[in-house]
Coordinates of C-alpha atoms and ligand atoms in Angstrom, one line a residue:
M297 CA 22.8 3.8 45.3
K298 CA 20.1 1.4 44.2
I299 CA 20.6 -0.2 40.7
N300 CA 17.5 -0.9 38.8
L301 CA 18.0 -4.5 37.5
T302 CA 14.6 -4.6 35.6
V303 CA 15.6 -5.9 32.1
H304 CA 14.3 -4.2 29.0
G305 CA 10.7 -5.1 28.5
G306 CA 10.2 -6.0 32.2
A307 CA 10.3 -9.4 33.7
M308 CA 6.5 -9.3 34.3
G309 CA 5.5 -11.6 31.4
N310 CA 1.7 -12.4 30.7
N311 CA 0.3 -15.4 32.3
N312 CA -3.0 -15.1 30.4
I313 CA -1.4 -16.0 27.2
P314 CA -2.1 -19.6 25.9
T315 CA 0.7 -22.1 25.5
W316 CA 2.5 -22.0 22.2
P317 CA 0.7 -25.1 20.7
E318 CA -2.7 -23.6 21.8
Y319 CA -1.8 -20.2 20.5
Q320 CA -1.0 -21.7 17.1
S321 CA -4.4 -23.2 16.8
L322 CA -6.1 -19.8 17.3
K323 CA -7.4 -17.7 14.3
E324 CA -5.2 -14.7 13.3
K325 CA -7.9 -12.3 14.8
E326 CA -7.7 -14.0 18.1
K327 CA -4.0 -14.1 18.1
G328 CA -4.2 -10.3 17.4
S329 CA -5.9 -9.8 20.7
F330 CA -2.7 -10.8 22.5
L331 CA -0.6 -8.5 20.3
L332 CA -1.8 -5.2 21.5
D333 CA -0.1 -2.7 23.9
D334 CA -1.8 -1.3 27.2
S335 CA -3.6 1.2 25.3
G336 CA -5.2 -1.3 22.8
V337 CA -2.9 -0.2 20.0
I338 CA -1.4 -2.9 17.8
N339 CA 2.1 -3.8 19.3
S340 CA 3.0 -6.6 16.8
F341 CA 1.6 -6.3 13.3
L342 CA 1.6 -9.6 11.6
Y343 CA -1.7 -10.3 9.8
S344 CA -4.1 -8.3 7.7
Q345 CA -7.0 -9.7 9.9
Q346 CA -5.8 -7.4 12.7
V347 CA -7.0 -4.3 10.8
S348 CA -10.3 -2.8 11.2
T349 CA -12.1 -0.3 8.9
E350 CA -11.6 2.4 11.7
L351 CA -7.8 1.7 11.7
L352 CA -7.7 1.9 7.8
D353 CA -9.5 5.3 8.0
K354 CA -6.9 6.6 10.5
L355 CA -3.9 5.2 8.7
F356 CA -5.0 6.5 5.3
S357 CA -6.0 9.8 6.4
V358 CA -2.4 10.4 7.9
T359 CA -1.0 8.9 4.6
Q360 CA -3.0 11.3 2.5
H361 CA -1.6 14.2 4.6
L362 CA 1.9 13.0 4.2
Q363 CA 1.4 12.6 0.5
Q364 CA 0.4 16.2 0.2
F365 CA 3.1 17.7 2.3
W366 CA 6.0 15.2 2.1
H367 CA 8.2 17.6 0.0
T368 CA 7.9 20.3 2.7
K369 CA 10.8 21.0 5.1
E370 CA 8.3 21.9 7.8
L371 CA 6.6 18.4 7.7
R372 CA 9.9 16.6 7.5
K373 CA 11.5 18.6 10.3
Y374 CA 8.5 18.0 12.6
L375 CA 8.5 14.1 11.8
S376 CA 12.2 13.9 12.3
T377 CA 11.8 14.9 16.0
L378 CA 9.1 12.4 17.0
L379 CA 11.0 9.2 17.5
V380 CA 14.5 10.4 18.0
N381 CA 14.6 8.5 21.4
K382 CA 13.7 5.1 19.6
N383 CA 15.8 2.4 17.8
C384 CA 14.6 0.4 15.0
S385 CA 16.2 -3.0 13.9
L386 CA 15.5 -4.3 10.4
Y387 CA 15.8 -8.0 10.5
F388 CA 15.6 -9.0 6.9
T389 CA 17.1 -12.5 6.4
Q390 CA 15.1 -12.9 3.1
C391 CA 16.0 -10.7 0.1
S392 CA 14.2 -7.4 -0.3
T393 CA 14.9 -4.1 -2.0
R394 CA 11.6 -2.1 -1.8
T395 CA 10.2 -3.0 1.5
F396 CA 13.7 -2.9 3.2
T397 CA 14.5 0.5 1.8
S398 CA 11.1 2.0 2.4
F399 CA 11.0 0.8 6.1
S400 CA 14.6 2.2 6.4
F401 CA 13.5 5.6 5.0
A402 CA 10.3 5.6 7.0
A403 CA 12.1 5.0 10.4
K404 CA 14.8 7.5 9.7
A405 CA 12.2 10.1 8.6
L406 CA 10.8 9.8 12.1
G407 CA 14.2 10.3 13.6
M408 CA 14.8 6.7 14.8
S409 CA 18.2 5.2 14.9
V410 CA 18.3 2.3 12.4
E411 CA 20.3 -0.9 12.4
E412 CA 20.1 -3.9 10.1
V413 CA 20.7 -7.6 10.1
R414 CA 20.4 -9.1 6.7
D415 CA 22.9 -11.9 6.4
P416 CA 22.4 -14.6 8.9
E417 CA 26.1 -15.8 8.1
L418 CA 27.3 -12.5 9.8
S419 CA 25.1 -12.8 12.8
A420 CA 25.5 -15.2 15.8
L421 CA 23.3 -17.8 13.9
Y422 CA 26.6 -18.7 12.4
K423 CA 27.8 -19.7 15.9
G424 CA 24.7 -21.9 16.4
E425 CA 22.5 -19.4 18.1
S426 CA 18.8 -20.0 17.5
E427 CA 17.0 -17.5 15.4
L428 CA 14.6 -16.7 18.2
D429 CA 17.6 -15.8 20.5
T430 CA 18.9 -13.5 17.9
V431 CA 15.6 -11.8 17.7
L432 CA 15.3 -11.6 21.5
V433 CA 18.8 -9.9 21.5
L434 CA 17.5 -7.3 19.0
A435 CA 14.3 -6.8 21.0
S436 CA 16.5 -5.9 24.0
L437 CA 18.2 -3.3 22.0
S438 CA 15.3 -2.0 20.0
D439 CA 11.8 -0.3 20.3
L440 CA 10.8 -1.6 16.9
L441 CA 11.8 -4.7 15.0
V442 CA 10.8 -4.9 11.3
M443 CA 11.1 -8.6 10.1
R444 CA 11.3 -10.5 6.9
T445 CA 12.1 -14.2 7.0
M446 CA 11.8 -17.1 4.7
D447 CA 10.2 -19.2 7.4
G448 CA 6.9 -17.3 8.4
K449 CA 6.7 -19.1 11.8
V450 CA 9.9 -17.2 13.0
I451 CA 8.0 -13.9 13.1
E452 CA 4.8 -15.4 14.6
R453 CA 7.0 -17.2 17.4
A454 CA 8.8 -13.9 18.0
S455 CA 5.7 -11.9 18.6
Y456 CA 4.3 -14.7 20.8
E457 CA 7.4 -14.7 23.0
F458 CA 7.3 -10.9 23.2
A459 CA 3.8 -11.0 24.5
K460 CA 4.4 -14.0 26.8
R461 CA 7.6 -12.3 28.4
G462 CA 6.0 -8.8 28.5
I463 CA 8.6 -7.4 26.1
K464 CA 7.3 -4.0 24.8
T465 CA 9.3 -4.0 21.5
K466 CA 7.0 -3.7 18.6
I467 CA 7.2 -6.0 15.6
I468 CA 6.1 -5.3 12.1
N469 CA 5.8 -8.2 9.7
A470 CA 7.6 -7.1 6.3
G471 CA 7.0 -10.6 4.8
S472 CA 6.5 -13.9 6.7
G473 CA 7.4 -16.7 4.2
P474 CA 4.5 -17.3 1.9
D475 CA 2.0 -16.5 4.6
Q476 CA 1.6 -12.8 4.8
H477 CA 2.8 -9.2 4.0
P478 CA 0.4 -6.9 5.6
T479 CA 2.2 -3.6 5.0
Q480 CA 2.3 -4.4 1.2
A481 CA -1.4 -4.9 1.4
L482 CA -1.9 -1.6 3.1
L483 CA 0.1 0.3 0.5
E484 CA -1.8 -1.5 -2.4
L485 CA -5.1 -0.7 -1.0
F486 CA -4.1 3.0 -0.5
T487 CA -3.0 3.0 -4.1
I488 CA -6.1 1.4 -5.4
L489 CA -8.1 4.0 -3.4
S490 CA -6.2 6.8 -5.0
S491 CA -7.8 5.9 -8.5
L492 CA -11.0 4.0 -7.5
D493 CA -13.5 4.9 -4.8
I494 CA -13.5 1.1 -3.7
F495 CA -14.8 1.9 -0.3
S496 CA -18.0 3.3 -1.7
S497 CA -20.5 0.6 -1.2
E498 CA -22.8 2.1 -4.0
N499 CA -20.6 0.4 -6.6
Q500 CA -19.8 -3.2 -6.7
Y501 CA -16.1 -3.8 -7.6
K502 CA -14.3 -6.8 -8.7
V503 CA -10.6 -7.2 -7.8
A504 CA -8.8 -9.9 -9.9
F505 CA -5.7 -11.7 -8.5
I506 CA -3.6 -13.3 -11.3
G507 CA -0.9 -15.8 -11.3
D508 CA 0.8 -17.7 -8.5
L509 CA -1.9 -17.1 -5.9
K510 CA -1.0 -20.2 -3.8
R511 CA 2.4 -19.1 -2.8
S512 CA 2.0 -15.4 -2.7
R513 CA 1.8 -13.6 0.7
T514 CA 1.0 -10.4 -0.9
V515 CA -2.2 -11.7 -2.4
R516 CA -3.3 -13.4 0.6
S517 CA -2.7 -10.3 2.8
L518 CA -4.6 -8.0 0.4
S519 CA -7.5 -10.4 0.0
Y520 CA -7.8 -10.6 3.8
L521 CA -7.8 -6.9 4.0
L522 CA -10.4 -6.3 1.2
A523 CA -12.7 -8.8 3.1
L524 CA -13.6 -5.8 5.3
Y525 CA -15.8 -4.7 2.4
P526 CA -18.7 -6.9 1.4
H527 CA -19.4 -5.2 -1.9
I528 CA -15.9 -6.1 -3.3
E529 CA -15.9 -9.4 -5.1
H530 CA -12.5 -11.3 -5.3
V531 CA -11.7 -13.1 -8.6
F532 CA -8.8 -15.6 -8.4
I533 CA -7.4 -16.3 -11.8
A534 CA -4.7 -18.9 -11.9
P535 CA -3.8 -22.5 -13.1
D536 CA -5.3 -25.1 -10.9
E537 CA -1.9 -25.9 -9.4
L538 CA -1.3 -22.4 -8.4
Q539 CA -4.9 -21.5 -7.2
I540 CA -5.6 -19.8 -3.9
G541 CA -5.7 -22.1 -0.8
D542 CA -8.8 -23.1 1.3
D543 CA -7.7 -21.2 4.2
L544 CA -8.4 -17.9 2.5
T545 CA -11.6 -19.1 0.7
N546 CA -12.8 -20.5 4.1
Y547 CA -12.4 -17.0 5.6
L548 CA -14.1 -15.3 2.7
D549 CA -17.0 -17.9 3.1
E550 CA -17.2 -17.1 6.8
K551 CA -17.4 -13.3 6.1
N552 CA -20.0 -13.8 3.2
I553 CA -17.6 -12.2 0.7
K554 CA -18.3 -13.0 -2.9
Y555 CA -15.4 -14.7 -4.9
F556 CA -15.0 -17.0 -7.8
K557 CA -12.0 -18.9 -9.3
S558 CA -11.2 -18.8 -13.0
S559 CA -8.4 -20.2 -15.2
S560 CA -8.7 -17.7 -17.9
L561 CA -7.4 -14.0 -17.7
E562 CA -8.7 -13.2 -21.1
S563 CA -12.3 -13.9 -20.2
Q564 CA -12.0 -11.4 -17.2
L565 CA -10.4 -8.5 -18.9
L566 CA -13.7 -6.5 -19.2
N567 CA -15.2 -7.8 -16.1
C568 CA -12.8 -6.6 -13.4
D569 CA -11.8 -3.2 -12.0
V570 CA -8.4 -4.0 -10.5
F571 CA -5.9 -6.5 -11.8
Y572 CA -3.3 -7.7 -9.3
M573 CA -0.4 -9.3 -11.3
M574 CA 1.9 -11.8 -9.6
R575 CA 5.3 -13.2 -10.6
M576 CA 5.8 -17.0 -10.1
Q577 CA 7.0 -17.5 -6.4
D578 CA 9.4 -20.4 -7.2
E579 CA 11.7 -19.8 -4.2
Y580 CA 9.1 -21.6 -2.0
S581 CA 8.8 -24.9 -3.8
E582 CA 9.8 -26.9 -7.0
T583 CA 8.0 -25.7 -10.1
S584 CA 7.9 -27.9 -13.2
E585 CA 8.7 -26.8 -16.6
E586 CA 5.2 -27.6 -17.7
L587 CA 3.8 -25.2 -15.2
R588 CA 6.2 -22.6 -16.2
N589 CA 5.0 -22.9 -19.8
M590 CA 1.4 -22.9 -18.6
Y591 CA 2.2 -19.7 -16.6
K592 CA 2.6 -17.7 -19.8
K593 CA -1.2 -17.7 -20.2
Y594 CA -1.2 -15.4 -17.2
F595 CA 1.1 -12.8 -18.8
L596 CA -0.4 -9.4 -19.5
T597 CA 0.2 -7.8 -22.9
T598 CA -0.5 -4.1 -24.1
E599 CA -3.1 -5.5 -26.3
M600 CA -5.0 -7.0 -23.4
V601 CA -4.6 -3.8 -21.4
D602 CA -6.3 -1.9 -24.3
R603 CA -9.4 -4.1 -23.8
M604 CA -9.7 -3.4 -20.0
K605 CA -12.1 -0.7 -18.6
D606 CA -10.9 2.9 -18.9
S607 CA -10.9 3.3 -15.1
A608 CA -9.2 -0.2 -14.4
C609 CA -6.2 -0.2 -12.1
I610 CA -3.2 -2.6 -12.6
I611 CA -1.2 -3.5 -9.5
H612 CA 2.0 -5.5 -8.9
P613 CA 3.9 -5.8 -5.7
L614 CA 7.2 -6.1 -7.7
P615 CA 9.6 -7.5 -8.5
R616 CA 8.2 -8.6 -11.8
R617 CA 9.2 -10.9 -14.6
S618 CA 7.6 -11.5 -18.0
E619 CA 4.0 -11.4 -16.6
L620 CA 4.1 -7.6 -16.8
P621 CA 6.0 -6.1 -19.7
I622 CA 7.7 -2.7 -19.2
E623 CA 5.5 -1.2 -22.1
I624 CA 2.6 -1.3 -19.8
D625 CA 4.2 1.1 -17.3
C626 CA 3.2 4.2 -19.2
D627 CA -0.4 3.2 -19.4
R628 CA -2.7 5.5 -17.3
R629 CA -4.1 2.2 -15.6
A630 CA -0.7 1.1 -14.3
K631 CA -0.4 2.1 -10.6
Y632 CA 2.6 -0.1 -9.5
W633 CA 5.2 2.6 -9.6
K634 CA 3.0 5.0 -7.6
A635 CA 2.5 2.2 -5.1
V636 CA 6.3 2.0 -4.3
K637 CA 6.3 5.7 -3.3
N638 CA 3.0 5.1 -1.4
G639 CA 4.7 2.3 0.6
L640 CA 7.0 4.7 2.3
L641 CA 4.3 7.0 3.3
V642 CA 1.9 4.2 4.6
R643 CA 4.8 2.8 6.6
V644 CA 5.5 6.2 8.2
A645 CA 1.8 6.3 9.1
L646 CA 1.8 2.9 10.5
I647 CA 4.8 3.5 12.7
L648 CA 3.2 6.8 13.8
Y649 CA 0.2 5.0 14.8
M650 CA 2.1 2.1 16.6
F651 CA 4.0 4.7 18.7
G652 CA 0.8 6.9 19.4
Y653 CA 1.5 9.8 17.1
D654 CA -1.4 9.2 14.7
D655 CA -3.5 12.4 15.4
V656 CA -4.0 13.8 11.9
N657 CA -5.5 17.0 13.3
K658 CA -2.1 17.8 14.8
L659 CA -0.5 17.3 11.3
K660 CA -3.2 19.4 9.7
A661 CA -2.8 22.2 12.4
M662 CA 0.7 22.8 11.1
T663 CA 1.5 25.6 8.8
Y664 CA 3.4 25.0 5.5
E665 CA 5.1 27.6 3.5
Ligands
LIG888 C1 6.7 -9.3 -2.8 C2 7.2 -10.0 -1.5 O1 8.3 -9.9 -1.2 O2 6.4 -10.9 -1.2 N1 7.5 -8.1 -3.1 C3 7.5 -7.0 -2.2 O3 7.5 -7.0 -0.9 N2 7.4 -5.8 -2.8 C4 6.4 -10.0 -4.0 C5 7.4 -10.8 -4.6 O4 8.4 -11.0 -4.1 O5 7.1 -11.4 -5.6

């Protein structure tokens, strides 16, 4: 008997990948070219800059179909057979409710076996194992690794090591410190599209991002994604201390995307089509009392919502604090609760795509009672 000693992911490795220091100096889109599988499908999804308009069309048409038939037994039964031979590990060492739960439901809806690591004190990190080794262990046992970490570099390093070592396990970034949260951007864009035809270049749209923009990964990821559309103008509304960083504005400059910064929310109420509210991201760095007081200028009130366009759309990634009072939830312009549900569906569509099951025509050919 011959025993096959090939370890999971193969021992082939990829000699074309640059060294780690070289890799780190690349732009996200360039890094993305190393994060594809053999058929050119995204194997590790870390940055919004990896997404093209073609991919968005594909993901959103599947999401739309899921939205229409999610309640049917026929669809759910079909989906539940697709990935029964796959394992998914949820490595969430930073807190999460929405993202964790929706990834867990998404993976289970596709039939995957799902395991979780949430508390580093209960993993071998406690014995002094490096975080990268813990992730490599999970890679050996899983076909998909969904990761959220306080230190964004951990996810980047893991995806680099997978590419370098020829490990086939897929990674999805579910929040890399203050850097990016690309699946949140996908679900928010899908939600915005359900109320505004923002892709139609006949209209010019203004999307306002309000609050702690400097430390917000969701703002960064959505802005990068919207930069695919030149007719969308980005409006960054924040106190100077929390304004968006140069890395993002340099990117928008490079792509010839219109944007401006403002410190006044009041002045933009009638001017913008989308209002993306943000809580203070004070887990990432010290925040003075003075800044906390100043932040109150970036809180929305029902009276301010009344002054917005009738067609406006209010988005918030949640969790919220006082910047978005509960009284606004029932306003027709509030879309953030819809977005939570959309998050589950967009994540199902993304996992389907990454495992090669994204043919919407197959879904459409099914018969539903
Ligand atoms: C956001 C996050 O974790 O970045 N939440 C989320 O994923 N829905 C926003 C936040 O924590 O403020």
